[in-house]
XYZ file of C-alpha atoms in Angstrom:
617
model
C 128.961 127.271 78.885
C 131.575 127.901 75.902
C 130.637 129.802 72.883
C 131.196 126.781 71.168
C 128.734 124.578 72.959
C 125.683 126.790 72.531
C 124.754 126.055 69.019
C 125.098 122.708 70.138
C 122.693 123.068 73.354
C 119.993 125.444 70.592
C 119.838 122.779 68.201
C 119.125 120.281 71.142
C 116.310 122.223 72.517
C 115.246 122.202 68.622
C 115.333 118.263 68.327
C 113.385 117.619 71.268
C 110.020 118.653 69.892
C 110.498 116.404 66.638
C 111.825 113.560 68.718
C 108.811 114.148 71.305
C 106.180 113.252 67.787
C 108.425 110.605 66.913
C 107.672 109.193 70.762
C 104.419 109.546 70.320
C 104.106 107.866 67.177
C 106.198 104.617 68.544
C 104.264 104.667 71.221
C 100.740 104.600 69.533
C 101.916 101.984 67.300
C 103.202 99.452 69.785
C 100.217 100.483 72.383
C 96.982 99.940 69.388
C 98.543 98.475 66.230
C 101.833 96.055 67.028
C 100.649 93.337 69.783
C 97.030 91.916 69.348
C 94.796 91.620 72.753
C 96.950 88.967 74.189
C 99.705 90.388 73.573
C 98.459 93.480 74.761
C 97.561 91.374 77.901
C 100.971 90.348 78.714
C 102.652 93.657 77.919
C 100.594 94.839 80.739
C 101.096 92.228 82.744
C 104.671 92.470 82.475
C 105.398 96.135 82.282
C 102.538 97.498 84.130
C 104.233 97.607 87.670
C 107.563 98.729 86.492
C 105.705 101.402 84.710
C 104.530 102.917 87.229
C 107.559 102.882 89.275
C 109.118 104.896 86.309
C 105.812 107.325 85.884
C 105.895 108.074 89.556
C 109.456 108.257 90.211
C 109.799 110.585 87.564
C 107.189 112.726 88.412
C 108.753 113.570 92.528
C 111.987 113.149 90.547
C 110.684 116.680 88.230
C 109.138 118.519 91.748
C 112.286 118.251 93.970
C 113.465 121.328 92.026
C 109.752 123.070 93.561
C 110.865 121.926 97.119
C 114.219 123.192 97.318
C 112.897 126.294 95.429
C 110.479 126.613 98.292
C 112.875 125.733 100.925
C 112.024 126.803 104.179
C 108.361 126.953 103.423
C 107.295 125.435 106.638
C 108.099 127.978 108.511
C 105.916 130.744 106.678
C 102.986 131.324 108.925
C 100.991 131.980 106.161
C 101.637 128.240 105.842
C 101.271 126.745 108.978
C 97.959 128.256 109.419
C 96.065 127.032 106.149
C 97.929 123.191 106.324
C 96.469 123.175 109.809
C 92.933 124.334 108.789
C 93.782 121.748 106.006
C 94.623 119.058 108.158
C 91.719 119.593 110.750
C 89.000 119.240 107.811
C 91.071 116.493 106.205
C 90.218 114.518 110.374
C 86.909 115.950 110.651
C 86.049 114.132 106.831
C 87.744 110.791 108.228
C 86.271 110.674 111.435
C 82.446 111.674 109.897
C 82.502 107.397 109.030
C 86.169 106.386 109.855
C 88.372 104.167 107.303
C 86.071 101.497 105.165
C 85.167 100.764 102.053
C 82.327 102.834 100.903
C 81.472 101.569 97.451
C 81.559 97.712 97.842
C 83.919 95.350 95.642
C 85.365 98.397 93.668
C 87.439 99.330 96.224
C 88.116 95.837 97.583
C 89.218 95.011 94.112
C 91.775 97.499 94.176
C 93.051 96.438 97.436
C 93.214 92.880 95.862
C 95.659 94.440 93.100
C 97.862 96.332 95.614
C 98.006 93.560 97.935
C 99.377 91.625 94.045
C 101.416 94.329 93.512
C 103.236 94.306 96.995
C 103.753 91.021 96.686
C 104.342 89.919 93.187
C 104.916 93.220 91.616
C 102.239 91.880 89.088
C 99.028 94.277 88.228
C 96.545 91.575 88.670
C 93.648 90.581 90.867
C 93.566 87.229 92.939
C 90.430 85.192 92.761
C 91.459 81.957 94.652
C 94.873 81.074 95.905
C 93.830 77.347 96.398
C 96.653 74.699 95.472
C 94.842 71.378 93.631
C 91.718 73.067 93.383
C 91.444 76.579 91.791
C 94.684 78.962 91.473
C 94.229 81.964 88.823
C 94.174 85.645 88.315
C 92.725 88.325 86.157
C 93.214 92.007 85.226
C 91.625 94.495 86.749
C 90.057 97.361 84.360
C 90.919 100.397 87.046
C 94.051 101.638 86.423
C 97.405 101.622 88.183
C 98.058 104.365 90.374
C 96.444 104.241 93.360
C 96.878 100.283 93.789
C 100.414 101.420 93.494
C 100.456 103.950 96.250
C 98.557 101.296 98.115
C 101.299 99.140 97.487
C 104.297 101.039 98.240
C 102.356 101.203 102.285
C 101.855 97.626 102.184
C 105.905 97.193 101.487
C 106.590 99.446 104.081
C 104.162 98.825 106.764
C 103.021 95.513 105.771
C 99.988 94.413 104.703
C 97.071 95.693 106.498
C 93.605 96.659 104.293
C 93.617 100.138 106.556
C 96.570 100.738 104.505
C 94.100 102.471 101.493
C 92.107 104.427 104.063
C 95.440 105.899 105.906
C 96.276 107.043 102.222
C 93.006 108.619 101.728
C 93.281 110.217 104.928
C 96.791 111.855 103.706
C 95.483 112.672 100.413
C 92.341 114.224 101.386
C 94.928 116.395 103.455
C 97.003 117.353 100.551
C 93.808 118.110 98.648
C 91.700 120.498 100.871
C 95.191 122.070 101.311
C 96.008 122.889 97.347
C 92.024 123.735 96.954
C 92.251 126.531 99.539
C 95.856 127.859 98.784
C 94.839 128.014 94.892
C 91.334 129.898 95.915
C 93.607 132.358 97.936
C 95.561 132.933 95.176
C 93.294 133.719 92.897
C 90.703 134.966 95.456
C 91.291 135.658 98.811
C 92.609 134.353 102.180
C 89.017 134.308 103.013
C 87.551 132.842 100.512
C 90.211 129.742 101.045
C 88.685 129.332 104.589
C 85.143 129.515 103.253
C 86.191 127.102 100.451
C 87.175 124.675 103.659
C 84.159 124.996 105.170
C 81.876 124.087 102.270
C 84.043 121.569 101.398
C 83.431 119.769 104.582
C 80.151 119.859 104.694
C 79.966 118.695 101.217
C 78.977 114.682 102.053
C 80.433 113.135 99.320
C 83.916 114.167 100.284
C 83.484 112.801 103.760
C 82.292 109.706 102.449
C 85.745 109.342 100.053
C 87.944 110.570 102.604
C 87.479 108.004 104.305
C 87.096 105.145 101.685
C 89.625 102.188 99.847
C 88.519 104.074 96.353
C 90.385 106.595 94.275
C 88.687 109.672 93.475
C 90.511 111.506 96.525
C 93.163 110.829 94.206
C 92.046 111.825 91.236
C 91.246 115.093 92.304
C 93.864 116.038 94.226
C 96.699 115.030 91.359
C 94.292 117.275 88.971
C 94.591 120.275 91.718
C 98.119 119.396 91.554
C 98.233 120.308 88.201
C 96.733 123.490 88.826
C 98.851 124.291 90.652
C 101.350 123.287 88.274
C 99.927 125.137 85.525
C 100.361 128.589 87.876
C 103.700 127.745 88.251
C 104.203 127.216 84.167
C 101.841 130.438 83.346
C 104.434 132.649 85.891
C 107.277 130.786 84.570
C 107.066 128.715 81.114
C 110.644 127.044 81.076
C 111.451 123.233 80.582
C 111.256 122.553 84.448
C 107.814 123.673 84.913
C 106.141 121.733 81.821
C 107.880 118.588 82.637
C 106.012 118.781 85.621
C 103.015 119.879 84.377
C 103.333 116.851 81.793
C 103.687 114.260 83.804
C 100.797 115.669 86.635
C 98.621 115.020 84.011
C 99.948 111.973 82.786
C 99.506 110.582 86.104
C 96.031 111.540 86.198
C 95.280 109.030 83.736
C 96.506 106.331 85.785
C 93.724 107.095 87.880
C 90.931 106.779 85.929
C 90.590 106.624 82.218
C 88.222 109.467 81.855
C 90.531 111.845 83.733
C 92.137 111.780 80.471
C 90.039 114.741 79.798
C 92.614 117.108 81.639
C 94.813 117.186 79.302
C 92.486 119.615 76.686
C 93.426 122.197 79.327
C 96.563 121.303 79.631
C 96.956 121.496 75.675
C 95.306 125.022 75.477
C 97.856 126.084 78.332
C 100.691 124.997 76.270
C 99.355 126.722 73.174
C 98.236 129.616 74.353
C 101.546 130.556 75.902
C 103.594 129.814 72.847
C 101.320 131.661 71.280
C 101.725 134.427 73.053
C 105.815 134.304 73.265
C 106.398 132.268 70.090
C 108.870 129.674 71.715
C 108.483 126.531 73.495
C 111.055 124.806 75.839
C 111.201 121.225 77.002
C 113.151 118.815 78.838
C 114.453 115.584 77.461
C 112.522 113.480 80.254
C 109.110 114.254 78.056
C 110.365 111.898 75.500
C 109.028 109.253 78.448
C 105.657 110.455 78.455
C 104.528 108.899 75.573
C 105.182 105.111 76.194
C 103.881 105.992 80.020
C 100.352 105.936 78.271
C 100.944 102.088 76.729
C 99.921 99.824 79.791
C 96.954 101.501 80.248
C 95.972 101.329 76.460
C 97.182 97.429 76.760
C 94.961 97.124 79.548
C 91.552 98.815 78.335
C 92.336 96.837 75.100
C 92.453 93.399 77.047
C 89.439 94.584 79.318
C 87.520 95.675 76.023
C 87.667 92.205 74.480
C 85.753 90.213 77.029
C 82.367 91.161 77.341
C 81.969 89.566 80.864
C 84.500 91.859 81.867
C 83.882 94.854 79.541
C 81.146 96.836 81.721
C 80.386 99.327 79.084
C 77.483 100.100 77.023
C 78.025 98.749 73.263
C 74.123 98.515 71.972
C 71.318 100.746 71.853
C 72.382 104.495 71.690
C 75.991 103.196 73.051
C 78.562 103.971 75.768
C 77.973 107.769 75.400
C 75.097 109.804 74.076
C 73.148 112.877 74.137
C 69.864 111.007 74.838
C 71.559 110.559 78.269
C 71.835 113.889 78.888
C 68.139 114.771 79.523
C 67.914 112.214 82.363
C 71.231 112.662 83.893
C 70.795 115.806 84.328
C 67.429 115.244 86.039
C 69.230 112.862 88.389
C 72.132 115.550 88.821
C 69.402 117.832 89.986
C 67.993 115.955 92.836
C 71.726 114.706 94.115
C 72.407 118.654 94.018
C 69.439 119.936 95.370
C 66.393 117.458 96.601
C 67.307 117.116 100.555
C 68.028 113.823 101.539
C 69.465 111.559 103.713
C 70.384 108.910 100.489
C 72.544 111.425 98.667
C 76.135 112.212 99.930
C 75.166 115.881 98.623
C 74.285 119.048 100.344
C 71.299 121.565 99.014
C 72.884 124.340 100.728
C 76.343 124.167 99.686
C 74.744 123.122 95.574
C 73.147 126.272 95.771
C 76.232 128.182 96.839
C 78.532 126.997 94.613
C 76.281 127.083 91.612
C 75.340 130.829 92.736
C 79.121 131.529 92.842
C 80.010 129.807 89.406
C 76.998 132.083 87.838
C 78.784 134.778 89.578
C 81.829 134.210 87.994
C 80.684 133.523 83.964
C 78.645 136.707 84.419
C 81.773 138.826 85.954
C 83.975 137.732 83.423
C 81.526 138.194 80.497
C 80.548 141.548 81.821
C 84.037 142.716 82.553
C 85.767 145.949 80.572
C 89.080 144.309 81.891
C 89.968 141.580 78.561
C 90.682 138.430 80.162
C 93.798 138.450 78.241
C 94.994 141.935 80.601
C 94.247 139.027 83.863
C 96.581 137.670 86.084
C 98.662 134.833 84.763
C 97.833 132.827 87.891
C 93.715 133.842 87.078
C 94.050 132.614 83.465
C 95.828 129.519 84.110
C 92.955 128.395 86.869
C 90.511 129.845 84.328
C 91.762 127.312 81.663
C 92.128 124.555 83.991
C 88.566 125.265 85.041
C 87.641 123.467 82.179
C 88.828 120.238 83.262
C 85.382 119.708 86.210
C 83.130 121.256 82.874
C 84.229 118.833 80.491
C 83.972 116.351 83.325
C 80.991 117.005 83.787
C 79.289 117.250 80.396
C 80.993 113.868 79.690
C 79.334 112.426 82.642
C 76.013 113.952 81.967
C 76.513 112.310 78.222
C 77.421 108.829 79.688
C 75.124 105.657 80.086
C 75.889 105.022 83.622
C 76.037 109.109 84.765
C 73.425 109.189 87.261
C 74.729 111.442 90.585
C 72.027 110.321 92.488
C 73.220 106.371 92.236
C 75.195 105.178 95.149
C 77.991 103.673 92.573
C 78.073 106.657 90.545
C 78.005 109.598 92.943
C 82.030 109.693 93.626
C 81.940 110.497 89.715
C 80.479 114.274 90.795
C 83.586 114.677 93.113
C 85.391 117.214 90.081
C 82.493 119.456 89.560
C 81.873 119.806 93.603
C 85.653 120.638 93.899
C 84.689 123.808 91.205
C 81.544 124.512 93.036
C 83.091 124.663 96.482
C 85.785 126.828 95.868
C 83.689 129.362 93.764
C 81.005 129.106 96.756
C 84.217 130.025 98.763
C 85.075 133.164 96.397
C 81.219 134.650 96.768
C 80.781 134.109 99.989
C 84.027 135.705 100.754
C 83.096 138.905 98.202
C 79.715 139.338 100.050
C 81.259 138.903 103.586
C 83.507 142.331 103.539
C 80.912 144.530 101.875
C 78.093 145.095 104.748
C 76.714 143.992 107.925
C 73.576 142.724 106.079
C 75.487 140.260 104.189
C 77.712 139.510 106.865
C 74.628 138.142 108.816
C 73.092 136.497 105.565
C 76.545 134.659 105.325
C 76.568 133.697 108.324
C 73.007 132.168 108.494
C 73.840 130.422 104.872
C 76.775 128.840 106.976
C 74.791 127.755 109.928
C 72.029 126.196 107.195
C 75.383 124.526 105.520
C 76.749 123.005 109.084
C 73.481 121.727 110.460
C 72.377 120.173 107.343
C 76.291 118.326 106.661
C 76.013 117.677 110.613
C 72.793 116.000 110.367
C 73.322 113.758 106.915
C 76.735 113.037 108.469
C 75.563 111.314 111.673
C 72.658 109.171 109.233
C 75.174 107.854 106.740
C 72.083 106.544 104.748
C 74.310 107.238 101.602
C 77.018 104.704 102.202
C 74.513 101.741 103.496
C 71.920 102.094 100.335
C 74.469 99.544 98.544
C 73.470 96.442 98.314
C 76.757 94.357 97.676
C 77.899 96.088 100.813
C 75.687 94.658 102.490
C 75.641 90.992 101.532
C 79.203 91.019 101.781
C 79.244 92.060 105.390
C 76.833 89.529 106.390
C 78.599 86.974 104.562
C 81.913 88.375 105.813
C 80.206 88.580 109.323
C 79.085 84.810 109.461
C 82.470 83.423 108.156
C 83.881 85.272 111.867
C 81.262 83.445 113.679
C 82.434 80.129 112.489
C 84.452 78.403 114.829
C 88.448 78.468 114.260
C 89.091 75.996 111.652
C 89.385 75.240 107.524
C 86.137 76.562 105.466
C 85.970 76.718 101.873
C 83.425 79.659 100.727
C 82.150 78.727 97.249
C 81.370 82.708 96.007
C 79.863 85.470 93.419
C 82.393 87.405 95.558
C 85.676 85.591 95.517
C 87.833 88.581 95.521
C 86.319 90.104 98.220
C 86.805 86.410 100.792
C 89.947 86.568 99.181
C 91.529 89.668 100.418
C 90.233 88.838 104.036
C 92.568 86.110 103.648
C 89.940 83.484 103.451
C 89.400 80.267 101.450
C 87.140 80.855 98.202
C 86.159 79.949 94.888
C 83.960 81.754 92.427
C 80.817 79.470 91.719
C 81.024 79.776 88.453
C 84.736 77.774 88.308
C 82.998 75.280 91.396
C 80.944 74.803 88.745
C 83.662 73.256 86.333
C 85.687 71.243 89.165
C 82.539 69.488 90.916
C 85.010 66.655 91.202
C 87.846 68.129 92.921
C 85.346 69.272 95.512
C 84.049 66.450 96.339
C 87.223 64.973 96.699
C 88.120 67.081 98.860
C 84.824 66.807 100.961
C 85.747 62.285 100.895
C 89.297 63.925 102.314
C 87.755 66.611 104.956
C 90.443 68.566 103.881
C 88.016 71.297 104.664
C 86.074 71.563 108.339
C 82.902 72.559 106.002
C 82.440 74.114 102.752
C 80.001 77.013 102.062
C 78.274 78.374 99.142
C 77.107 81.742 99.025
C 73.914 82.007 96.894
C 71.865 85.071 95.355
C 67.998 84.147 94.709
C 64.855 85.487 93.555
C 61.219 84.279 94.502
C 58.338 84.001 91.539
C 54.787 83.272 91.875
C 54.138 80.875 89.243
C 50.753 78.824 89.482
C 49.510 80.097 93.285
C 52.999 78.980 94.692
C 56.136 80.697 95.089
C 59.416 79.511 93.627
C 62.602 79.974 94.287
C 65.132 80.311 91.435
C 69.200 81.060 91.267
C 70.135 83.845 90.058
C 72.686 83.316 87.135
C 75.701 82.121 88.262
C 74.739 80.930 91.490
C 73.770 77.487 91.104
C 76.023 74.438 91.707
C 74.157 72.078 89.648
C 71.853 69.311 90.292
C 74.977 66.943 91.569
C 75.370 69.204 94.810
C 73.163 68.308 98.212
C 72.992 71.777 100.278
C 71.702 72.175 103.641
C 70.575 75.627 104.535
C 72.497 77.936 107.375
C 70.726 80.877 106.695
C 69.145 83.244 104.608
C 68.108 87.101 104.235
C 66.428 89.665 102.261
C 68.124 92.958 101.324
C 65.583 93.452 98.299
C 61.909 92.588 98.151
C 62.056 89.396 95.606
C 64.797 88.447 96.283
C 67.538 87.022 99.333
C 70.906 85.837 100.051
C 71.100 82.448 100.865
C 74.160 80.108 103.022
C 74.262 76.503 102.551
C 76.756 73.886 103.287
C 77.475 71.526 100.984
C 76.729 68.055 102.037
C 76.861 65.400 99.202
C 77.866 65.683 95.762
C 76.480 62.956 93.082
C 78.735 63.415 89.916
C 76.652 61.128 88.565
C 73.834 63.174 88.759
C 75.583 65.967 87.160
C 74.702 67.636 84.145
C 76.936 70.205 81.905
C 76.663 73.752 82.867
C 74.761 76.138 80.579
C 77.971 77.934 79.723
C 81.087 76.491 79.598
C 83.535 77.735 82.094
C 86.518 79.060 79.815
C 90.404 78.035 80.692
C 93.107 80.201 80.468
C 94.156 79.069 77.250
C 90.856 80.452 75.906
C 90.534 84.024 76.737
C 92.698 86.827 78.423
C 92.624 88.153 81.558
C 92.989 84.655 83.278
C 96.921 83.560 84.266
C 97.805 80.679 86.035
C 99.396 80.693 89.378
C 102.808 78.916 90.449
C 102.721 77.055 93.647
C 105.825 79.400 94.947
C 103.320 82.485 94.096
C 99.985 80.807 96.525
C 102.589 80.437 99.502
C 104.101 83.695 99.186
C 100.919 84.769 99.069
C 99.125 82.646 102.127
C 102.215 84.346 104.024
C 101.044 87.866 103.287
C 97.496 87.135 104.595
C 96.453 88.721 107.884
């Protein structure tokens, strides 16, 4: 570089940080105040996919300096030994229940959007794909990220719903392998193989290794940023914050709570220019900013329709501290009440709660100031914080109960601190005696029989109840013989990304005449409607009611298939549709709204349904 050119290069590094703000204000303006909830609606619509392309490509763009750094790491034995450890667990968690989705409709939902994305490049979920009769889509209110990755396998491999489990399988690598190379380095080689162990006896992991969901995800882009962080604390320059930037900006792409990471990321930052009064950055920050738009767009369009909104807005709201008494009390028995409904494990709660005790007590009883610490100790100290904050949101949240089938995954952070500081005291009683050798050892055996044993039950991933009506349904539309059905749904997404013909009830409900059109036609070998019910004793008799959203009308003649109970009071019911009377039709309680008159609903071309049909298995 000529003298001349470095004032030039200075005052560069100077304007970043101003033009960074100036980012950041643009980018809050057009994501909350510019476009109103349409608007915001479309923006996503439009920009969502290509944002993540940028976001992502970005991000490996800002680590390819780390690999060639680290060139020729493959052959360190060091290496090769924990990636294999890694990789066994990461099989031994797949194979506990193989690929499936564990936490019904969530995670077909997102396979909905990837299959969208693969195919249209447009973040969206597909409800029907019927030409004449029903074609639409809505947004989804998960973000982007993992639909994307999803996506990128389906234009690759082609489309196969496997696709999301094969990911998890890879992640859940990548992610046992960062959790036991960052315990070794702040800990010890064996602590990282006691972190392993606990961490695959820990059910819950098992259960999302193997899964179509996204907290594999989440967790291992946040131990990504650990590591990241390590890197930055040993090295602050403009290389190693871009990638610690956009780590965590990914992480909110994941889900909108993981937010949270970046208050450790933030104390990093400040504590080390703090410490050496300067900060460098790299032009490609000036990105981050507007990265963070779709997904405001999207919680903005998601917010405005209640039907769609599922979050608390009455009573003591979405979060509270008159939560916290009872989730906590629910935390407790997923941790440590022993049983075969909770993807938890007693004995592995107990050692990673021992161990995190262990820790706060060390460090607050310490002569050594944490400041005189390792740079690679206090940057996994601060990002420590992220599964604590985590957690205390959780605990403070309406819907935080570990112990619910749905919610469980949501504990995945603070078992990810709990097994690795299980790992560290285990490890620390291990090499001082032969006592606590053997007391290790027995605490191991206790951990393996009691994983071994929930494992081979899987009581925890068949307690949901939409999983199971949507097998059975799933399972009877197999049986049918090979031919044209129409299913009339509460599940429409789900028939629709097992490439079947469907229809949410609640939009039958609106085009009563188009159906039976189609029934004078027999466009259709049969059509189906898939009902949810309750039975009341009224008067000495029992009757049978429709849930909401489940009836047809009075217009519609159905002739029972079959029925089951998952739930005492009520049962699933499958009809066929024989006759329908439009004279005898009446309006529905609620009307069914268009597209015109609410977001999240977007018409589909007919070019769209055949590309579509053609991507169907």
């Amino acid at each position: 570089m000529s003298l001349e050119s470095a004032p030039t290069a200075k005052l560069g590094e100077k304007l970043i940080l101003p033009a960074f703000l100036a980012a950041g204000c643009i980018a809050f303006y057009l994501a909350f105040i510019g476009p109103d909830v349409v608007q915001a609606e479309t923006a996503f619509i439009d920009f969502g996919y290509l944002n993540m392309c940028l976001l992502f490509g970005t991000f490996v763009w800002c680590c390819i300096p780390l690999l060639q750094e680290k060139q020729g790491f493959w052959k360190n034995r060091d290496f090769l030994v924990l990636a294999s450890c890694a990789l066994l667990g990461a099989f031994f968690l797949y194979t506990r229940e193989g690929g499936g989705f564990k936490v019904s409709f969530d995670e077909e939902v997102l396979s909905n959007v990837a299959q969208n994305l693969a195919n249209e490049h447009i973040p969206v979920m597909r409800e029907s794909s019927l030409q004449g009769l029903a074609s639409f889509e809505m947004i989804d209110k998960r973000p982007l990220l993992f639909p994307f990755l999803v996506s990128i396998l389906h234009s690759v491999f082609g489309f196969r719903i496997e696709n999301a489990f094969y990911l998890n399988f890879a992640l859940t690598f990548v992610y046992l392998y960062l959790l036991a190379s960052i315990t070794k380095k702040v800990h010890s080689t064996s602590a990282s193989y006691f972190t392993l162990f606990l961490a695959c006896m820990m059910p819950i992991l098992g259960q999302n290794a193997s899964s179509g969901g996204f907290d594999i995800l989440n967790m291992t882009i946040a131990l990504g940023v650990a590591w990241f962080a390590i890197d930055y604390k040993q090295n602050p320059n403009a290389a190693t914050m871009a990638r610690l930037l956009f780590g965590t900006a990914l992480v909110a792409h994941i889900r909108y709570e993981s937010s949270i990471l970046g208050v450790p990321v933030i104390i990093l930052i400040a504590s080390e220019w703090i410490r050496s009064k300067r900060i460098t950055l790299s032009p490609s920050i000036l990105l981050i900013p507007f990265t963070y738009m779709p997904v405001i767009w999207q919680l903005r369009a998601i917010s405005a329709n209640p039907e769609n909104f599922q979050y608390k807005t009455d009573g003591a709201g979405t979060f509270s501290i008159a939560y916290v008494a009872e989730n906590l009390q629910r935390a407790y028995k997923f941790f440590f009440i022993p049983s075969d409904s909770y993807a938890g494990s007693p004995f592995v709660a107990f050692i990673g709660f021992a161990g995190l005790l262990a820790l706060i007590g060390k460090l607050a009883s310490s002569k050594t100031p944490l400041i005189r610490t390792s740079d690679t100790r206090k940057a996994i100290l601060i990002m420590s914080l992220y599964p604590l904050l985590h957690f205390a949101m959780i605990m403070s949240f309406y819907y935080g109960q570990f112990d619910d089938p749905i919610v469980t995954r949501l504990s995945i952070p603070i078992v990810t601190l709990l097994v690795a500081c299980g790992g560290g005291l285990l490890a620390s009683l291990f090499r001082r005696n032969g006592k606590l050798r053997v007391a290790v050892s027995i605490a191991l055996v206790c951990c393996g029989v009691y994983g071994t044993r929930v494992y081979s039950s899987h009581e925890y991933s068949s307690t949901s109840e939409i999983a199971k009506r949507s097998e059975w349904a799933l399972e009877f539309a197999d049986s049918l013989p090979v031919g044209n059905y129409l299913f009339v749904t509460t599940m429409p997404r789900i028939f629709e990304l097992h490439g079947l013909n469907n229809l949410s009830t609640v939009k039958a409900r609106g085009v009563l005449k188009k159906i039976k059109n189609h029934l004078d036609l027999k466009t259709y070998n049969a059509v189906f409607i898939l009902q949810n019910l309750k039975l009341e004793r009224k008067d000495g008799e029992l009757i049978e009611t429709a849930l909401p959203y489940n009836d047809l009308g009075p217009a519609v003649t159905l002739e029972t298939i079959k029925e089951i109970s998952f739930t005492p009071h009520n049962f699933c019911r499958i009809s066929r549709i024989a006759a329908i009377d439009i004279s005898a039709d009446v309006p529905a309680a609620k009307q069914v709204t268009t597209a015109e008159e609410t977001a999240q609903i977007r018409r589909v071309s007919p070019e769209e349904i055949r590309k579509w049909q053609k991507s169907l298995p």
